Coordinates of C-alpha atoms and ligand atoms in Angstrom, one line a residue:
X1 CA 154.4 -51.8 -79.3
X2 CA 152.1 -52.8 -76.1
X3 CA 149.2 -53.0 -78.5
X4 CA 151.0 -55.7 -80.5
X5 CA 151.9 -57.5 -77.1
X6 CA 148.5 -57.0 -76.3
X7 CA 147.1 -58.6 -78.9
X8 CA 148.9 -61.9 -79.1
X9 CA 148.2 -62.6 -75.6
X10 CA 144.8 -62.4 -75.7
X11 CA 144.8 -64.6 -79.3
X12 CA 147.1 -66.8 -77.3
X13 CA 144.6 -67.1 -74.2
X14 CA 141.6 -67.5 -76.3
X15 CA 143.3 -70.9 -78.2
X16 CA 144.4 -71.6 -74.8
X17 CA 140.8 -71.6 -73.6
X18 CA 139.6 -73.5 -76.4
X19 CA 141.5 -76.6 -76.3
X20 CA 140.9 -76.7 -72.6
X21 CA 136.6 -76.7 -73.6
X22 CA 137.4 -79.7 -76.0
X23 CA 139.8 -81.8 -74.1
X24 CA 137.5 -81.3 -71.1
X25 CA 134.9 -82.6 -73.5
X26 CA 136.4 -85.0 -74.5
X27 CA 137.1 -85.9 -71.6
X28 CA 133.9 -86.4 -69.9
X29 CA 132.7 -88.5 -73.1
X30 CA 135.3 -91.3 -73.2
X31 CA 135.4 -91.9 -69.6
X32 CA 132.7 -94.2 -69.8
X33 CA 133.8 -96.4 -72.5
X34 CA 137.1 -95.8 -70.6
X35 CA 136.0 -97.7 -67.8
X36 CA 134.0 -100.3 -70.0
X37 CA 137.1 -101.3 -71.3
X38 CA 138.6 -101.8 -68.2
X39 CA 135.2 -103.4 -66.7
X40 CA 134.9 -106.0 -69.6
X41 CA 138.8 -106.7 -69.0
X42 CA 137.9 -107.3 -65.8
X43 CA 134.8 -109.5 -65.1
X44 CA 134.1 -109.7 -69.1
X45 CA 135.9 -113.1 -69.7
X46 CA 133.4 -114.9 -67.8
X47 CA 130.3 -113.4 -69.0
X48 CA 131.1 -114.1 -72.6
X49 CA 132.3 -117.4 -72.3
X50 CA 129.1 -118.6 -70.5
X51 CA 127.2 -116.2 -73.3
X52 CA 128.5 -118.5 -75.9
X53 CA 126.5 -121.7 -77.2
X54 CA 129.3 -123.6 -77.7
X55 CA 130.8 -124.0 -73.9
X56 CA 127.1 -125.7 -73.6
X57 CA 127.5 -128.2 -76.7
X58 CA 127.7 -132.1 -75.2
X59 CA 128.9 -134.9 -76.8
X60 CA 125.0 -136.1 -76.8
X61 CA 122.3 -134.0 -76.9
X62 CA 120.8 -135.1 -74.3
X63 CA 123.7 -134.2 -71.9
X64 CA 123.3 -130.6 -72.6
X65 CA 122.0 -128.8 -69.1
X66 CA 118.9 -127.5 -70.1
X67 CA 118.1 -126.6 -66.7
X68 CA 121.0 -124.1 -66.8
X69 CA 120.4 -122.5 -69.6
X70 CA 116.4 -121.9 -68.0
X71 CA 117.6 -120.5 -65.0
X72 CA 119.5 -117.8 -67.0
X73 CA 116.3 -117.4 -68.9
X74 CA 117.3 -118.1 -71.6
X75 CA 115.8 -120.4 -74.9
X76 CA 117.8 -123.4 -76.8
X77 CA 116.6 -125.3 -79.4
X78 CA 118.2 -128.3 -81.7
X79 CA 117.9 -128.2 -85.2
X80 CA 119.6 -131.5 -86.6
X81 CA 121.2 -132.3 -89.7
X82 CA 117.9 -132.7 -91.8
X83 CA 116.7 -129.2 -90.3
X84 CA 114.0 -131.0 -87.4
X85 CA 113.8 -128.4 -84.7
X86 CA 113.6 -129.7 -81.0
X87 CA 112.6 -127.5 -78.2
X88 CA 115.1 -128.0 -75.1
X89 CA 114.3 -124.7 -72.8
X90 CA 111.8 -121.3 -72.9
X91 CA 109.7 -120.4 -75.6
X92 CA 110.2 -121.9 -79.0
X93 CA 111.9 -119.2 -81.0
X94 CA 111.2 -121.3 -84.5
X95 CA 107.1 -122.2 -83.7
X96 CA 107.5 -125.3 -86.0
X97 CA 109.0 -129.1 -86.1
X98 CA 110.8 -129.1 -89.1
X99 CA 112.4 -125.8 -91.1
X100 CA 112.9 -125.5 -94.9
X101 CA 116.9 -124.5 -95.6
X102 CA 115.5 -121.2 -97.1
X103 CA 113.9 -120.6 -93.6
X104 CA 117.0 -121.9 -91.5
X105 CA 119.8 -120.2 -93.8
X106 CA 117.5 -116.6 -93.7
X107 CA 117.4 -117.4 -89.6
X108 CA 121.1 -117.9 -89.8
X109 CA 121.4 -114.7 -91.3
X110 CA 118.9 -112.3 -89.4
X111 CA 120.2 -113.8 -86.1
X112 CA 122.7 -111.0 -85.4
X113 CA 120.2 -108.4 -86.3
X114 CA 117.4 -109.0 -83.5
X115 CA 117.0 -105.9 -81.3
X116 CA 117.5 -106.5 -77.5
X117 CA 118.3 -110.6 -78.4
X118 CA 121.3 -112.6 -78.7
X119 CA 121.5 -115.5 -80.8
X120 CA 124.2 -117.9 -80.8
X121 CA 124.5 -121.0 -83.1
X122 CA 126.9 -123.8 -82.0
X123 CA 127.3 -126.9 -84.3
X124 CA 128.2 -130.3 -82.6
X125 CA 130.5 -132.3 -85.2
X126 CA 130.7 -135.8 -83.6
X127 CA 128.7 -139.1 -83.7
X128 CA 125.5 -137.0 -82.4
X129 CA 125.9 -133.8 -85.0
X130 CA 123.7 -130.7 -84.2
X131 CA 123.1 -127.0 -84.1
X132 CA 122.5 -125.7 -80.4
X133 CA 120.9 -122.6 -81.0
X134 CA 120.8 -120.1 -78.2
X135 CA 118.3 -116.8 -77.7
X136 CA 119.5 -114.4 -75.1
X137 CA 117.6 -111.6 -73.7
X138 CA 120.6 -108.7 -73.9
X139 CA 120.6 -106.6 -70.9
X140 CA 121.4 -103.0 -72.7
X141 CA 121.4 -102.3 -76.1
X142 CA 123.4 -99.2 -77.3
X143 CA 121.4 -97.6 -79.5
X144 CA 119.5 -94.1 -80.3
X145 CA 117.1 -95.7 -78.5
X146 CA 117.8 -98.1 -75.2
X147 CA 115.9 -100.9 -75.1
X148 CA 115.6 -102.9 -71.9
X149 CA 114.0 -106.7 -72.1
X150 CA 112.3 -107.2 -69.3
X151 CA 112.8 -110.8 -69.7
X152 CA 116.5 -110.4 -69.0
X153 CA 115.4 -110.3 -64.9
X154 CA 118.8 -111.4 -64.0
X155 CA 120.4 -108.5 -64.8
X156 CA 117.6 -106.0 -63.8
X157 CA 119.6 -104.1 -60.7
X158 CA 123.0 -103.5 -63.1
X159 CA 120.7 -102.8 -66.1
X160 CA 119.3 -100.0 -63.5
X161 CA 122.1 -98.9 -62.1
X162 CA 124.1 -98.5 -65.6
X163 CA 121.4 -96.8 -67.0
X164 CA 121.0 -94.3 -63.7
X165 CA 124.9 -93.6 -64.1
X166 CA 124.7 -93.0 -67.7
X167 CA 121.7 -90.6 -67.3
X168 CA 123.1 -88.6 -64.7
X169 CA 127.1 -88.5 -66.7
X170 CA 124.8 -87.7 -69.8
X171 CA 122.5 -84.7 -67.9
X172 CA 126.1 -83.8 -66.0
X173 CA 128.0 -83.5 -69.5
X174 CA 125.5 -81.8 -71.2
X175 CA 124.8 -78.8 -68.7
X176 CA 129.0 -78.8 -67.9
X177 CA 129.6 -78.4 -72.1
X178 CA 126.2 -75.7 -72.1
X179 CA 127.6 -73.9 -68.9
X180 CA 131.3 -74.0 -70.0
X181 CA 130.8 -72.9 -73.4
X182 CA 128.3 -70.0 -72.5
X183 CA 131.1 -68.8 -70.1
X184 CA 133.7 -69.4 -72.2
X185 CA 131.7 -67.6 -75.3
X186 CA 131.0 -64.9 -72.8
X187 CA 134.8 -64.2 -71.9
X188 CA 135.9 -65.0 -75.8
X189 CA 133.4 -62.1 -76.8
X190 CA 134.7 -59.7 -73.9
X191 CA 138.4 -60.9 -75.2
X192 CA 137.3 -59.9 -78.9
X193 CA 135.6 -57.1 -78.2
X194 CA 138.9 -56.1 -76.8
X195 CA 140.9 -57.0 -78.9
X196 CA 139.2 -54.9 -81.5
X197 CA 138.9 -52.2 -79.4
X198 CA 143.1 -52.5 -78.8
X199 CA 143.6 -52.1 -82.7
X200 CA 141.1 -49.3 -83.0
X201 CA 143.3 -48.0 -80.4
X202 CA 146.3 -48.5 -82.3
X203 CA 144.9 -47.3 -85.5
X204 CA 144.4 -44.1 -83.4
X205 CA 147.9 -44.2 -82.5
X206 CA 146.9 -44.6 -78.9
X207 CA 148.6 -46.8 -76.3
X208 CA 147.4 -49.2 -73.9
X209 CA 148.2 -51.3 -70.7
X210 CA 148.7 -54.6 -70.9
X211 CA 148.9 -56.9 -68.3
X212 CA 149.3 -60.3 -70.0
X213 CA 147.3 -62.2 -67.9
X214 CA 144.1 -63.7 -68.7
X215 CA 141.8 -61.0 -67.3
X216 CA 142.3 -58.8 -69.9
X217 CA 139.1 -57.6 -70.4
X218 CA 139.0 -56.3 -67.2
X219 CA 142.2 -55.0 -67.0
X220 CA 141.5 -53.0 -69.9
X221 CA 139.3 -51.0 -67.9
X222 CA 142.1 -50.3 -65.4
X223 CA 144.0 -49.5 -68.0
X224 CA 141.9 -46.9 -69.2
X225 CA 141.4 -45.7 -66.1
X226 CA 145.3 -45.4 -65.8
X227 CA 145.9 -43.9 -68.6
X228 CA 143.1 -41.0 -68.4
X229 CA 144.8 -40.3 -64.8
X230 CA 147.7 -40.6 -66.8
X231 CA 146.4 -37.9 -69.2
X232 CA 144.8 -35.9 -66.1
X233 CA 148.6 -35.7 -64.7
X234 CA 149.8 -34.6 -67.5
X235 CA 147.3 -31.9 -68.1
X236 CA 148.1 -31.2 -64.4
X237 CA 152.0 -31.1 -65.4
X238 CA 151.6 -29.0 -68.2
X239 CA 149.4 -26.7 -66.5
X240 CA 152.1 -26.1 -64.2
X241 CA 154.7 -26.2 -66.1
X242 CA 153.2 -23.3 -67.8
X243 CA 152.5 -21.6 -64.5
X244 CA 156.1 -21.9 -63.6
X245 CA 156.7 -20.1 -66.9
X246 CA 154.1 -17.7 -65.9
X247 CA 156.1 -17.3 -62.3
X248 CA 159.8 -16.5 -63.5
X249 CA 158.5 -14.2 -66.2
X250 CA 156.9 -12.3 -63.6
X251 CA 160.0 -12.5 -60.8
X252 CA 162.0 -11.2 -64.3
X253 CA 159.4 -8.5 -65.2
X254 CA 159.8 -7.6 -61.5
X255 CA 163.4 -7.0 -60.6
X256 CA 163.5 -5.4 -64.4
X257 CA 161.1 -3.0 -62.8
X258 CA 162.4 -2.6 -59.4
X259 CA 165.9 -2.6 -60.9
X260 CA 165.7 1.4 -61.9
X261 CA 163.7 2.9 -59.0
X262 CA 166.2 1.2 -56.5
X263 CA 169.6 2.1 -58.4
X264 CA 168.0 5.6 -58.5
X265 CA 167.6 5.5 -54.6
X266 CA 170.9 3.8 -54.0
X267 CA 172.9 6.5 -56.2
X268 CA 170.9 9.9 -55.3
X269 CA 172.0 8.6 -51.3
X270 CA 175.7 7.8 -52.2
X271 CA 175.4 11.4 -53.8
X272 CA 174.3 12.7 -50.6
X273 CA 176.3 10.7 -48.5
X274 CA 179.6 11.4 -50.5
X275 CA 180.0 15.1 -51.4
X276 CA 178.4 18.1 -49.4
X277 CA 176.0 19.5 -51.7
X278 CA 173.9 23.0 -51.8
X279 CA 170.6 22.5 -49.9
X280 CA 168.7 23.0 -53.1
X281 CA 170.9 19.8 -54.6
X282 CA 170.1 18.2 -51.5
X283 CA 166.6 18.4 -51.5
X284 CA 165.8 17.5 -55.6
X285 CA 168.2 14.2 -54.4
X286 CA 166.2 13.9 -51.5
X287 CA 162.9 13.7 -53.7
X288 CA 164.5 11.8 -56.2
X289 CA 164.7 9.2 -53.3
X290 CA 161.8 9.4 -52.2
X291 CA 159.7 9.0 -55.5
X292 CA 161.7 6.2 -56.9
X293 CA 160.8 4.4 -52.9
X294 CA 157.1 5.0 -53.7
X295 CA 157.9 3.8 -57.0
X296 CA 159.7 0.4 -55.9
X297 CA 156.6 0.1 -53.2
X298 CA 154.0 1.0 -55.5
X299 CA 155.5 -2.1 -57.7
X300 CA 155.5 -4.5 -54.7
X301 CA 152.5 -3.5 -53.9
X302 CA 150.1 -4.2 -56.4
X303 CA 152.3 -7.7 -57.0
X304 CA 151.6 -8.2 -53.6
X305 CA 148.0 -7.7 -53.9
X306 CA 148.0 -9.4 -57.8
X307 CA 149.5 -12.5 -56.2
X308 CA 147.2 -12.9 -53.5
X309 CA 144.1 -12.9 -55.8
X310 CA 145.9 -15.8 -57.6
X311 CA 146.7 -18.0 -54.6
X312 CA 144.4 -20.8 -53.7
X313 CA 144.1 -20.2 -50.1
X314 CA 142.5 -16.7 -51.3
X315 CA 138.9 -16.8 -50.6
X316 CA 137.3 -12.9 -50.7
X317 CA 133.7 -12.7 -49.1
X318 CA 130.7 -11.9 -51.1
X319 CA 128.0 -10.3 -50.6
X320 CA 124.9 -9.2 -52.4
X321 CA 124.9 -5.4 -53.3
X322 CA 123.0 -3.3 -55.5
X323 CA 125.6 -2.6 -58.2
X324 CA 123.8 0.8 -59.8
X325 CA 123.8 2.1 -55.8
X326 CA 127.3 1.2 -55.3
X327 CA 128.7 2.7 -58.9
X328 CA 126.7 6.1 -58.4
X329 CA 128.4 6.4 -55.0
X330 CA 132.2 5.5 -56.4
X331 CA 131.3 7.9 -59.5
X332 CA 130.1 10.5 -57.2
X333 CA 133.6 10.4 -55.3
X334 CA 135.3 11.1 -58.7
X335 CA 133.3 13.9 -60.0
X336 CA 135.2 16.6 -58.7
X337 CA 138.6 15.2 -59.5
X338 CA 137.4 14.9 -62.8
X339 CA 135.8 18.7 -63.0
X340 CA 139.5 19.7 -61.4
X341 CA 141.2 18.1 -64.1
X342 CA 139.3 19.3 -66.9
X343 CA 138.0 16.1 -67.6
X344 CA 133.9 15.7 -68.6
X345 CA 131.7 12.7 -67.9
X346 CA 129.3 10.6 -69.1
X347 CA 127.4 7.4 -66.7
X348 CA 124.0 6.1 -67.5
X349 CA 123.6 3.8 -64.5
X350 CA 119.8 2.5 -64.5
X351 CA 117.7 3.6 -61.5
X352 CA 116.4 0.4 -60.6
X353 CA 118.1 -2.1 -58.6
X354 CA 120.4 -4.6 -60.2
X355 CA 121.6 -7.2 -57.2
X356 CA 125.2 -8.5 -58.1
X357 CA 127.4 -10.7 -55.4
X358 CA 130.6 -9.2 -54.8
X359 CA 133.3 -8.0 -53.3
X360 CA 133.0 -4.7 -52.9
X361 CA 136.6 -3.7 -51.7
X362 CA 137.7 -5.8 -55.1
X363 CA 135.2 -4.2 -57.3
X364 CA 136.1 -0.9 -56.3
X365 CA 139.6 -1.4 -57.0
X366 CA 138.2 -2.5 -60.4
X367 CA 136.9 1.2 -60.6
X368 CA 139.9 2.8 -59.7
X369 CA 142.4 0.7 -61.6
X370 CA 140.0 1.6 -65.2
X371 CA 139.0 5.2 -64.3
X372 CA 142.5 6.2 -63.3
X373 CA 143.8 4.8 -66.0
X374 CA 141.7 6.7 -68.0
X375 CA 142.7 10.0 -66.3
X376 CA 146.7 9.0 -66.0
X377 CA 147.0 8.2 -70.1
X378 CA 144.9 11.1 -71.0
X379 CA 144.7 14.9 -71.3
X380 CA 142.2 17.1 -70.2
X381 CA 138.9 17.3 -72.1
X382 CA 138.9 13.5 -73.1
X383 CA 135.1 12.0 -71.3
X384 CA 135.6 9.2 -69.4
X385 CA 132.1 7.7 -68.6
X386 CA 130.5 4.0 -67.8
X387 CA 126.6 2.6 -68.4
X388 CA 125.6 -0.5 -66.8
X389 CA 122.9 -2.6 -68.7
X390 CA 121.3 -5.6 -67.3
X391 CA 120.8 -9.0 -69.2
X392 CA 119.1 -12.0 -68.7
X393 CA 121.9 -13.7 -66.6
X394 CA 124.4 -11.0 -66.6
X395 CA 124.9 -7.5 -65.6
X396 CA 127.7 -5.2 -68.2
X397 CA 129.3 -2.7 -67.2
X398 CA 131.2 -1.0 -69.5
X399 CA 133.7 1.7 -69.0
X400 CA 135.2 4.1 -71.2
X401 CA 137.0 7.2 -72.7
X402 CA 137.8 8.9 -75.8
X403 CA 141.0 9.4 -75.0
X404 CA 144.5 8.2 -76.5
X405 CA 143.3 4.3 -76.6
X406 CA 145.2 1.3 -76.9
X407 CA 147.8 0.3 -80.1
X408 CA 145.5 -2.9 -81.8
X409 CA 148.6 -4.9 -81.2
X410 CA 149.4 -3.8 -77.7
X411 CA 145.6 -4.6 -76.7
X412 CA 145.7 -8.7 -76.8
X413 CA 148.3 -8.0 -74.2
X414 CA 147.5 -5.2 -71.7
X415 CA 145.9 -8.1 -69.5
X416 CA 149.3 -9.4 -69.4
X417 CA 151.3 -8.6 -65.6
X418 CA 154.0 -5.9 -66.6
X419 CA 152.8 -5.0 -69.8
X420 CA 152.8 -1.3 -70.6
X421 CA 152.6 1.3 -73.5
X422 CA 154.9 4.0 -72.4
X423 CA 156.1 6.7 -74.8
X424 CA 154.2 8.5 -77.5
X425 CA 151.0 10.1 -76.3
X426 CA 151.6 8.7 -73.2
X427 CA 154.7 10.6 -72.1
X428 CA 157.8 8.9 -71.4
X429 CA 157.1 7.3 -68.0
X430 CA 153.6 6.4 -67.1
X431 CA 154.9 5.4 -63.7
X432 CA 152.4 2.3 -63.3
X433 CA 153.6 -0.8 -62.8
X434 CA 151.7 -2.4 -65.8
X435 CA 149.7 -4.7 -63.1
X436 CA 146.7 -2.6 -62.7
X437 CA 144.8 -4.5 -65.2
X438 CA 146.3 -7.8 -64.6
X439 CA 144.8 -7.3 -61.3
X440 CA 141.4 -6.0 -62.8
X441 CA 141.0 -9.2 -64.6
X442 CA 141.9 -11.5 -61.6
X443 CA 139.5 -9.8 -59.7
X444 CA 136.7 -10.5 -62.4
X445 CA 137.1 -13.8 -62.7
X446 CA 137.3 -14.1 -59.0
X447 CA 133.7 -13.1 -59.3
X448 CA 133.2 -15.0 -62.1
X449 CA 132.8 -12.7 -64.7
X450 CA 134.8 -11.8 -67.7
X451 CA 136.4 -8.7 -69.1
X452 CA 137.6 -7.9 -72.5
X453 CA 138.8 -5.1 -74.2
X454 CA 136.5 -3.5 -76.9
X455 CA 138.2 -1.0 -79.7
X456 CA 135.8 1.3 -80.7
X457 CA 134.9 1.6 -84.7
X458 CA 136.8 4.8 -84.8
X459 CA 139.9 3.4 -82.6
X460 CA 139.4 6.1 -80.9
X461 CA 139.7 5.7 -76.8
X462 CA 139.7 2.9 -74.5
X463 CA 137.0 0.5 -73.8
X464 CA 136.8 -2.2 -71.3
X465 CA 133.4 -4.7 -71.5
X466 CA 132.7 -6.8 -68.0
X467 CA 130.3 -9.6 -67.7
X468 CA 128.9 -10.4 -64.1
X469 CA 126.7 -13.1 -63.3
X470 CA 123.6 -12.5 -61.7
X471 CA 123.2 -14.3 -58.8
Ligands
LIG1 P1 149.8 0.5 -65.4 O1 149.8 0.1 -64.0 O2 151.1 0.7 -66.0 O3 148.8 1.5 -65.7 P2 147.9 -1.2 -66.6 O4 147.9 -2.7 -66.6 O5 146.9 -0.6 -65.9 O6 149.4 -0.8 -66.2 O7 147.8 -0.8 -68.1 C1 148.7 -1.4 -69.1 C2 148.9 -0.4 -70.2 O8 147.7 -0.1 -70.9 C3 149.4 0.9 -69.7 O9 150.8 1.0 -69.7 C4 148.8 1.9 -70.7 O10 149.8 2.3 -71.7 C5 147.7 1.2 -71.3 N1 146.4 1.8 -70.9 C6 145.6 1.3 -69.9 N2 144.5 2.0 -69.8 C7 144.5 3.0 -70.8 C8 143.7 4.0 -71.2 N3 142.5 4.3 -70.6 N4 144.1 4.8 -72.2 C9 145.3 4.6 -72.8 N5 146.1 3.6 -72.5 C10 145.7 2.8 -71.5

């Protein structure tokens, strides 16, 4: 089951892919609170102690080092016990002297809440009790929005430089997760597609190749391409396979055939060679021999001749004739045999010219082969005739007689090499090799042309129907 082998490793590479896409997301988004973490850890300590309003309490107000806590830029007020404010450092964040304890508890409340500020209330509980209120400009807010005070002017190169690395990660994560994902879409809709196109595949019962990697997709194509040259080879295989068929059939057919004319040759010349015959004995053995030679070499022969039209290497040379020229002549020639056989006639060849490409030594054995057959497998007073007729792209040519014609089940088969109808009609031995219309045909599709046989609506006589193309 490749298909189902098929399948699972593309499912398999497709989760694969997608948990590498979110762990490289991932990835790329914690790395900077990552290395926050390890920053704060770092060089954080310091910062938040010194942040805090309590490591600036003193046991005296007046102790507190106001001129510290300006040079960070930063504000500090008092507010004693009975809520009187006292402005130590920057701007005064209340505005007023003295603060009602609705206004200092809702301050006390809303002090964690002020965007882009810090505020940090210390209480001093000694002999001098107070709050030290603190109000720090934060250097980076995290927020939808980032918010940079520009009163916080001690931290204005990191603030920068923060914000240029965040940007650039930011920009950098955004196109890596749009570019990845496109790709990774791209190759998870190729992987889909076929996927779906392997079970169509196997709903047809087909098979395909599968090479378990990740490049399926591709590899699918290879595939195909493998298994058409797959199917080509096979045609190929089958093709010859049949042709091999085709080949011992023929080499049986043959020694079948050659088998009685040789034995006949071999015993009449033990005959003569054993006993001392009469002269008359001597001579009908001496014909015998001979005809049964002619025979065998009649036989070898024409396969000699039906095999060469079939072998690749054959290539016959063409030239443009004028067919109705060239079958008038051929006829012409047969005329008298046919008047000295008793045999009538009948062509209607057009008068105009009709330019065919042939072979004319091939299409005259064509001639032959059909209008002997005609006289051999006929008696006297039977019309053998032809008519050519042109067509848009073709030229017929039919030929014909009235004779004995063909069986209707021997006629699907008289193409066939070796195939004969002896007997009946016929007489007992027709003495052809049953290759003269093998040949015929081989030469007709050498021109390529066709050739069929036709039975007439009285199946009466023989007629053959060939197509050549116009060139
Ligand atoms: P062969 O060389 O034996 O003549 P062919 O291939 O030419 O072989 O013909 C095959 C068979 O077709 C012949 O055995 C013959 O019986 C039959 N046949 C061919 N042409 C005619 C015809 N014009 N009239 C009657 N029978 C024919």
């Amino acid at each position: 089951m490749k298909q189902n082998g098929k399948i699972q490793t593309t499912r398999k590479y497709l989760r694969q892919k997608f948990v590498r896409v979110i762990l490289a997301a991932l990835g790329f988004a914690f790395l900077p609170f990552f290395l926050m973490v390890v920053l704060q850890n770092l060089f954080g300590e310091k910062v938040s102690q010194e942040r805090k309003a309590a490591s600036w309490l003193q046991e005296s107000r007046e102790d507190i080092d106001v001129s510290g806590i300006l040079k960070k830029g930063w504000s500090a007020t008092i507010v004693d016990e009975d809520l009187r404010v006292t402005h130590l450092a920057g701007d005064n964040m209340f505005g007023k002297d003295r603060l009602s304890v609705e206004e200092w508890t809702a301050f006390l409340c809303e002090a964690g809440e002020t965007l882009g500020w810090d505020i940090d209330v210390a209480y001093h509980d000694g002999v001098d009790q107070y709050f030290l209120v603190l109000r720090k400009p934060q250097a980076v807010t995290f927020n939808i929005s980032v918010f940079f005070n520009q009163e916080a002017n001690h931290y204005r190169a990191t603030v920068i430089t923060f914000l240029a690395i965040f940007s650039t990660y930011f920009i950098a994560l955004i196109l890596f997760v749009a570019l990845y994902s496109k790709s990774a879409a791209r190759r998870m809709t190729d992987s889909v597609e076929d996927v779906s196109r392997g079970a169509k595949r196997l709903e047809n019962g087909q098979y395909d190749i599968n090479f378990g990697n990740g490049e399926t997709a591709e590899l699918n194509e290879l595939g195909k391409a493998m298994l058409h040259l797959a199917g080509e080879l096979k045609a190929k295989e089958e093709i010859q396979s049949e042709e091999e068929e085709k080949r011992m059939l023929l080499v049986s057919e043959l020694s079948h055939d050659l088998k009685t004319p040789l034995a006949s040759v071999q015993g009449y010349s033990e005959m003569l060679l054993g006993k001392t015959t009469d002269e008359e004995k001597r001579q009908d053995y001496l014909r015998m021999i001979h005809d049964n030679s002619v025979r065998a070499n009649a036989i070898l022969q024409a396969l000699f001749t039906y095999s060469k039209l079939g072998s690749a290497g054959y290539k016959p040379v063409f030239e443009t004739v004028d067919l109705c020229e060239f079958s008038r002549r051929i006829l012409a020639e047969y005329v008298p045999r046919f008047e000295d056989a008793g045999f009538r006639y009948h062509f209607v060849i057009p008068e105009e010219e009709i330019l065919v490409k042939m072979n004319c030594d091939l299409l005259r054995r064509v001639y032959d082969n059909l209008i002997e057959n005609s006289m051999k497998y006929n008696q006297a007073g039977v019309t053998i005739g032809m008519t050519i007729t042109q067509e848009k792209d073709a030229v017929r040519i039919v030929v014909f007689d009235d004779g004995v014609g063909i069986p209707k089940d021997d006629a699907e088969k008289i193409f066939t090499p070796f195939y004969r109808i002896d007997g009946g009609v016929r007489g007992k031995e027709s003495g052809g090799s049953g290759l003269g219309l093998a040949i015929v045909k081989r030469i007709v599709e050498l021109h390529g042309g066709e050739i069929a046989y036709v039975s007439s609506p009285q199946n009466s006589g023989c007629q053959y129907e060939i197509c050549l193309p116009k060139p």
